[in-house]
Amino acid sequence: MEATYTQVRQGTIPPVVAARWALWTFVIVNLMIVEVLFLSAGTGQNGVLTVAKFFGLHAAVLMLFQLLLVARLPWLDRRIGMDRLTVWHRWVGFTLLWTILSHAALVVLGFARLGHTSMTKTFFSLADVPASLLGMCAAAVVVVVAVVSARYVRQRLRYEVWHGLHLLLYVALGLAFVHQLQETTTFSSSAPAKIYWWALWLFAFGALVTGRFVMPVWRNVHHRFEVAAVVLESDNVVSVHVTGRHLDRLPARAGQFCIWRFPGHNHWWLANPFSLSAAPDGRTLRLTAKAVGSTSAGLRHLPVGSRAFVEGPYGAFTSVHRTRSGALLIAGGVGITPIRALLEEESAGDVVVLYRVRSENDAVLVDEVRDLVADRGGRLHLLTGPRGEGASPFEPDSLRALVPDVTERDVYVCGPPTMTSAVLSTLRRLEVPQRQVHAERFGLA
Ligand SMILES: Cc1cc2nc3c(=O)[nH]c(=O)nc-3n(C[C@H](O)[C@H](O)[C@H](O)COP(=O)(O)OP(=O)(O)OC[C@H]3O[C@@H](n4cnc5c(N)ncnc54)[C@H](O)[C@@H]3O)c2cc1C
């Protein structure tokens, strides 16, 4: 940790800033290329169709940018974090929806004006043209996915149902690709346009296939993960120790999480994210899970020796982002898991841990946390009490009373969404610089 801290002090660009710049540069360079291609291709058959083309080209770029955001490329994920990338993916997704709808509406309007017919008639005659029909089908799939991703609907759907419907976007991508290929305005408008669009599609698809398929499959074949032990931590919390071959070569860090599948025990489509609850030691990985639904509740019955399929490690909740020598680690409930792992990386001295639980009995892994804090000469405050009753320990005055030099520390927060939001709001009010604040929300979608 000290090494990272020293690097930052010496003026190196923080990793998150470097990654943001890289992404912005990618977006701006591609938009500039698309503007040049658009201008050099000349106008369409009328003004409306020219604007429609403009929206169509931008929809294609946005769609490919979407793939990069969810490709789980380690370089981006470790710097920005999957949670933040997913939030951006959501916003770009809705922008894409409106861009596609504008493109579609303008195409119909443009051709209606050209043929002096109604928009309805034009719509049905366009549906007879294969290239347009493919585009319409792609747009329809995007609309369905956008509807199920709207907050109101999303909150009422099971994660697996929503995820299954979301995967339809790959069908939309395929349709959109062929639509773009058959359209005369993009791939075939000029030789540079052809080279550019082929390169962009190959790059985006290559990134997606590598990050989502090749790397996880290769890692699982290489490491052959299996359950080494299952330990009950409390009535409703269990730790699963997973071992495998060459685990010293798995680039995992304390604070990260993996997406776990236990084939043979759970349905193959059930994959759940759990943080590493101990720093990886090159021999085992450990997750500690609270029973929330059927998958997490069933982990206690995992047979020792059964296979595990592990995707990851993912996440930016690590010491890579340290900027100060002192750390304040705040955990709520089972949010202690990545905090417990991060503690192992702490050097002697300046660490304070605030662990919020209803009662001492709910404080899982507390003995391990206590020992680690003691080894490092730090301070642990076990903050007990029912949620929402009495003064919150995370109000600005209470937090400052517990940790007077909070603004001088890096603050790592992990807990239930409401607690995490409350702590983040307090840190803003206390004017803790944003670059010193690191949060894991236990929620991706
Ligand atoms: C980055 C991250 C790290 C986490 N680390 C831990 C941890 O260390 N310990 C712990 O106890 N919990 C952790 N969680 C929460 C944990 O993933 C869920 O509690 C667990 O997936 C619930 O699964 P279930 O099938 O038992 O419950 P369900 O009732 O099926 O699901 C409960 C909730 O979890 C959501 N969920 C289910 N599967 C997924 C998925 N694949 N991706 C995103 N959300 C999903 C559902 O939408 C639902 O809201 C973490 C979550 C995230 C996002």
PDB file of N, CA and C in Angstrom, residues 351-403:
ATOM      1  N   VAL A 351      -4.692   2.810  10.774  1.00  0.00           N
ATOM      2  CA  VAL A 351      -5.954   2.310  10.231  1.00  0.00           C
ATOM      3  C   VAL A 351      -7.050   2.333  11.301  1.00  0.00           C
ATOM      4  N   VAL A 352      -8.226   2.815  10.903  1.00  0.00           N
ATOM      5  CA  VAL A 352      -9.389   2.804  11.796  1.00  0.00           C
ATOM      6  C   VAL A 352     -10.481   2.029  11.074  1.00  0.00           C
ATOM      7  N   VAL A 353     -11.130   1.111  11.807  1.00  0.00           N
ATOM      8  CA  VAL A 353     -12.228   0.346  11.210  1.00  0.00           C
ATOM      9  C   VAL A 353     -13.510   0.657  11.979  1.00  0.00           C
ATOM     10  N   LEU A 354     -14.565   1.041  11.252  1.00  0.00           N
ATOM     11  CA  LEU A 354     -15.887   1.194  11.863  1.00  0.00           C
ATOM     12  C   LEU A 354     -16.747   0.072  11.312  1.00  0.00           C
ATOM     13  N   TYR A 355     -17.278  -0.753  12.195  1.00  0.00           N
ATOM     14  CA  TYR A 355     -18.048  -1.929  11.769  1.00  0.00           C
ATOM     15  C   TYR A 355     -19.444  -1.798  12.367  1.00  0.00           C
ATOM     16  N   ARG A 356     -20.418  -1.509  11.491  1.00  0.00           N
ATOM     17  CA  ARG A 356     -21.796  -1.252  11.940  1.00  0.00           C
ATOM     18  C   ARG A 356     -22.627  -2.528  11.829  1.00  0.00           C
ATOM     19  N   VAL A 357     -23.207  -2.939  12.959  1.00  0.00           N
ATOM     20  CA  VAL A 357     -24.059  -4.137  12.972  1.00  0.00           C
ATOM     21  C   VAL A 357     -25.209  -3.908  13.953  1.00  0.00           C
ATOM     22  N   ARG A 358     -26.254  -4.724  13.827  1.00  0.00           N
ATOM     23  CA  ARG A 358     -27.371  -4.561  14.769  1.00  0.00           C
ATOM     24  C   ARG A 358     -26.951  -4.934  16.184  1.00  0.00           C
ATOM     25  N   SER A 359     -26.346  -6.130  16.302  1.00  0.00           N
ATOM     26  CA  SER A 359     -25.882  -6.550  17.624  1.00  0.00           C
ATOM     27  C   SER A 359     -24.551  -7.271  17.441  1.00  0.00           C
ATOM     28  N   GLU A 360     -23.851  -7.446  18.530  1.00  0.00           N
ATOM     29  CA  GLU A 360     -22.516  -8.055  18.435  1.00  0.00           C
ATOM     30  C   GLU A 360     -22.586  -9.442  17.777  1.00  0.00           C
ATOM     31  N   ASN A 361     -23.713 -10.146  17.987  1.00  0.00           N
ATOM     32  CA  ASN A 361     -23.878 -11.485  17.395  1.00  0.00           C
ATOM     33  C   ASN A 361     -23.895 -11.449  15.876  1.00  0.00           C
ATOM     34  N   ASP A 362     -24.296 -10.279  15.325  1.00  0.00           N
ATOM     35  CA  ASP A 362     -24.369 -10.166  13.862  1.00  0.00           C
ATOM     36  C   ASP A 362     -23.017  -9.831  13.236  1.00  0.00           C
ATOM     37  N   ALA A 363     -22.025  -9.601  14.068  1.00  0.00           N
ATOM     38  CA  ALA A 363     -20.731  -9.134  13.544  1.00  0.00           C
ATOM     39  C   ALA A 363     -19.900 -10.322  13.060  1.00  0.00           C
ATOM     40  N   VAL A 364     -20.149 -10.750  11.807  1.00  0.00           N
ATOM     41  CA  VAL A 364     -19.394 -11.902  11.293  1.00  0.00           C
ATOM     42  C   VAL A 364     -17.948 -11.508  11.062  1.00  0.00           C
ATOM     43  N   LEU A 365     -17.087 -12.482  11.187  1.00  0.00           N
ATOM     44  CA  LEU A 365     -15.639 -12.334  10.987  1.00  0.00           C
ATOM     45  C   LEU A 365     -15.009 -11.343  11.971  1.00  0.00           C
ATOM     46  N   VAL A 366     -15.751 -11.003  13.056  1.00  0.00           N
ATOM     47  CA  VAL A 366     -15.256  -9.921  13.920  1.00  0.00           C
ATOM     48  C   VAL A 366     -13.943 -10.304  14.625  1.00  0.00           C
ATOM     49  N   ASP A 367     -13.778 -11.590  14.958  1.00  0.00           N
ATOM     50  CA  ASP A 367     -12.534 -11.968  15.640  1.00  0.00           C
ATOM     51  C   ASP A 367     -11.334 -11.772  14.718  1.00  0.00           C
ATOM     52  N   GLU A 368     -11.533 -12.167  13.443  1.00  0.00           N
ATOM     53  CA  GLU A 368     -10.439 -11.980  12.482  1.00  0.00           C
ATOM     54  C   GLU A 368     -10.120 -10.495  12.329  1.00  0.00           C
ATOM     55  N   VAL A 369     -11.177  -9.686  12.249  1.00  0.00           N
ATOM     56  CA  VAL A 369     -10.977  -8.244  12.070  1.00  0.00           C
ATOM     57  C   VAL A 369     -10.236  -7.670  13.279  1.00  0.00           C
ATOM     58  N   ARG A 370     -10.665  -8.098  14.462  1.00  0.00           N
ATOM     59  CA  ARG A 370     -10.048  -7.606  15.696  1.00  0.00           C
ATOM     60  C   ARG A 370      -8.550  -7.932  15.702  1.00  0.00           C
ATOM     61  N   ASP A 371      -8.214  -9.193  15.340  1.00  0.00           N
ATOM     62  CA  ASP A 371      -6.801  -9.606  15.345  1.00  0.00           C
ATOM     63  C   ASP A 371      -5.987  -8.803  14.334  1.00  0.00           C
ATOM     64  N   LEU A 372      -6.559  -8.621  13.153  1.00  0.00           N
ATOM     65  CA  LEU A 372      -5.819  -7.891  12.114  1.00  0.00           C
ATOM     66  C   LEU A 372      -5.587  -6.439  12.530  1.00  0.00           C
ATOM     67  N   VAL A 373      -6.635  -5.833  13.117  1.00  0.00           N
ATOM     68  CA  VAL A 373      -6.493  -4.438  13.556  1.00  0.00           C
ATOM     69  C   VAL A 373      -5.441  -4.356  14.662  1.00  0.00           C
ATOM     70  N   ALA A 374      -5.492  -5.321  15.583  1.00  0.00           N
ATOM     71  CA  ALA A 374      -4.519  -5.301  16.694  1.00  0.00           C
ATOM     72  C   ALA A 374      -3.100  -5.457  16.147  1.00  0.00           C
ATOM     73  N   ASP A 375      -2.923  -6.385  15.187  1.00  0.00           N
ATOM     74  CA  ASP A 375      -1.587  -6.587  14.600  1.00  0.00           C
ATOM     75  C   ASP A 375      -1.037  -5.304  14.000  1.00  0.00           C
ATOM     76  N   ARG A 376      -1.950  -4.471  13.501  1.00  0.00           N
ATOM     77  CA  ARG A 376      -1.505  -3.261  12.814  1.00  0.00           C
ATOM     78  C   ARG A 376      -1.510  -2.044  13.738  1.00  0.00           C
ATOM     79  N   GLY A 377      -1.826  -2.265  15.001  1.00  0.00           N
ATOM     80  CA  GLY A 377      -1.853  -1.158  15.962  1.00  0.00           C
ATOM     81  C   GLY A 377      -2.940  -0.141  15.625  1.00  0.00           C
ATOM     82  N   GLY A 378      -4.009  -0.597  14.992  1.00  0.00           N
ATOM     83  CA  GLY A 378      -5.087   0.331  14.603  1.00  0.00           C
ATOM     84  C   GLY A 378      -6.211   0.348  15.618  1.00  0.00           C
ATOM     85  N   ARG A 379      -7.353   0.920  15.221  1.00  0.00           N
ATOM     86  CA  ARG A 379      -8.515   1.011  16.111  1.00  0.00           C
ATOM     87  C   ARG A 379      -9.719   0.388  15.446  1.00  0.00           C
ATOM     88  N   LEU A 380     -10.496  -0.394  16.236  1.00  0.00           N
ATOM     89  CA  LEU A 380     -11.748  -0.950  15.720  1.00  0.00           C
ATOM     90  C   LEU A 380     -12.896  -0.428  16.583  1.00  0.00           C
ATOM     91  N   HIS A 381     -13.921   0.143  15.955  1.00  0.00           N
ATOM     92  CA  HIS A 381     -15.131   0.537  16.687  1.00  0.00           C
ATOM     93  C   HIS A 381     -16.263  -0.337  16.182  1.00  0.00           C
ATOM     94  N   LEU A 382     -16.794  -1.160  17.059  1.00  0.00           N
ATOM     95  CA  LEU A 382     -17.959  -1.968  16.701  1.00  0.00           C
ATOM     96  C   LEU A 382     -19.189  -1.135  17.053  1.00  0.00           C
ATOM     97  N   LEU A 383     -19.922  -0.691  16.046  1.00  0.00           N
ATOM     98  CA  LEU A 383     -21.043   0.222  16.280  1.00  0.00           C
ATOM     99  C   LEU A 383     -22.336  -0.583  16.231  1.00  0.00           C
ATOM    100  N   THR A 384     -22.895  -0.867  17.391  1.00  0.00           N
ATOM    101  CA  THR A 384     -24.094  -1.713  17.420  1.00  0.00           C
ATOM    102  C   THR A 384     -25.347  -0.851  17.607  1.00  0.00           C
ATOM    103  N   GLY A 385     -26.474  -1.412  17.189  1.00  0.00           N
ATOM    104  CA  GLY A 385     -27.748  -0.710  17.370  1.00  0.00           C
ATOM    105  C   GLY A 385     -28.643  -0.967  16.191  1.00  0.00           C
ATOM    106  N   PRO A 386     -29.963  -1.002  16.436  1.00  0.00           N
ATOM    107  CA  PRO A 386     -30.904  -1.234  15.334  1.00  0.00           C
ATOM    108  C   PRO A 386     -30.825  -0.106  14.320  1.00  0.00           C
ATOM    109  N   ARG A 387     -31.082  -0.482  13.058  1.00  0.00           N
ATOM    110  CA  ARG A 387     -31.033   0.490  11.973  1.00  0.00           C
ATOM    111  C   ARG A 387     -32.067   1.593  12.194  1.00  0.00           C
ATOM    112  N   GLY A 388     -31.661   2.835  11.973  1.00  0.00           N
ATOM    113  CA  GLY A 388     -32.619   3.949  12.008  1.00  0.00           C
ATOM    114  C   GLY A 388     -33.025   4.402  13.399  1.00  0.00           C
ATOM    115  N   GLU A 389     -32.509   3.733  14.444  1.00  0.00           N
ATOM    116  CA  GLU A 389     -32.901   4.158  15.796  1.00  0.00           C
ATOM    117  C   GLU A 389     -31.771   4.953  16.436  1.00  0.00           C
ATOM    118  N   GLY A 390     -32.112   6.055  17.113  1.00  0.00           N
ATOM    119  CA  GLY A 390     -31.098   6.868  17.774  1.00  0.00           C
ATOM    120  C   GLY A 390     -30.275   7.624  16.747  1.00  0.00           C
ATOM    121  N   ALA A 391     -29.245   8.347  17.237  1.00  0.00           N
ATOM    122  CA  ALA A 391     -28.405   9.133  16.330  1.00  0.00           C
ATOM    123  C   ALA A 391     -27.525   8.183  15.527  1.00  0.00           C
ATOM    124  N   SER A 392     -27.469   8.402  14.203  1.00  0.00           N
ATOM    125  CA  SER A 392     -26.642   7.530  13.374  1.00  0.00           C
ATOM    126  C   SER A 392     -25.164   7.843  13.614  1.00  0.00           C
ATOM    127  N   PRO A 393     -24.346   6.779  13.723  1.00  0.00           N
ATOM    128  CA  PRO A 393     -22.910   7.044  13.904  1.00  0.00           C
ATOM    129  C   PRO A 393     -22.287   7.656  12.663  1.00  0.00           C
ATOM    130  N   PHE A 394     -23.072   7.706  11.572  1.00  0.00           N
ATOM    131  CA  PHE A 394     -22.513   8.232  10.327  1.00  0.00           C
ATOM    132  C   PHE A 394     -22.994   9.642  10.011  1.00  0.00           C
ATOM    133  N   GLU A 395     -23.596  10.322  11.009  1.00  0.00           N
ATOM    134  CA  GLU A 395     -23.860  11.751  10.844  1.00  0.00           C
ATOM    135  C   GLU A 395     -22.510  12.466  10.919  1.00  0.00           C
ATOM    136  N   PRO A 396     -22.370  13.628  10.259  1.00  0.00           N
ATOM    137  CA  PRO A 396     -21.054  14.280  10.225  1.00  0.00           C
ATOM    138  C   PRO A 396     -20.414  14.462  11.609  1.00  0.00           C
ATOM    139  N   ASP A 397     -21.197  14.939  12.582  1.00  0.00           N
ATOM    140  CA  ASP A 397     -20.588  15.209  13.895  1.00  0.00           C
ATOM    141  C   ASP A 397     -20.101  13.926  14.556  1.00  0.00           C
ATOM    142  N   SER A 398     -20.942  12.862  14.456  1.00  0.00           N
ATOM    143  CA  SER A 398     -20.560  11.595  15.095  1.00  0.00           C
ATOM    144  C   SER A 398     -19.322  11.021  14.417  1.00  0.00           C
ATOM    145  N   LEU A 399     -19.289  11.087  13.090  1.00  0.00           N
ATOM    146  CA  LEU A 399     -18.149  10.506  12.384  1.00  0.00           C
ATOM    147  C   LEU A 399     -16.872  11.275  12.713  1.00  0.00           C
ATOM    148  N   ARG A 400     -16.999  12.617  12.776  1.00  0.00           N
ATOM    149  CA  ARG A 400     -15.803  13.407  13.094  1.00  0.00           C
ATOM    150  C   ARG A 400     -15.334  13.142  14.525  1.00  0.00           C
ATOM    151  N   ALA A 401     -16.320  12.888  15.424  1.00  0.00           N
ATOM    152  CA  ALA A 401     -15.928  12.602  16.807  1.00  0.00           C
ATOM    153  C   ALA A 401     -15.162  11.277  16.878  1.00  0.00           C
ATOM    154  N   LEU A 402     -15.589  10.300  16.066  1.00  0.00           N
ATOM    155  CA  LEU A 402     -14.908   8.996  16.080  1.00  0.00           C
ATOM    156  C   LEU A 402     -13.548   9.060  15.388  1.00  0.00           C
ATOM    157  N   VAL A 403     -13.507   9.817  14.281  1.00  0.00           N
ATOM    158  CA  VAL A 403     -12.277   9.875  13.473  1.00  0.00           C
ATOM    159  C   VAL A 403     -11.993  11.346  13.142  1.00  0.00           C
TER     160      VAL A 403
END
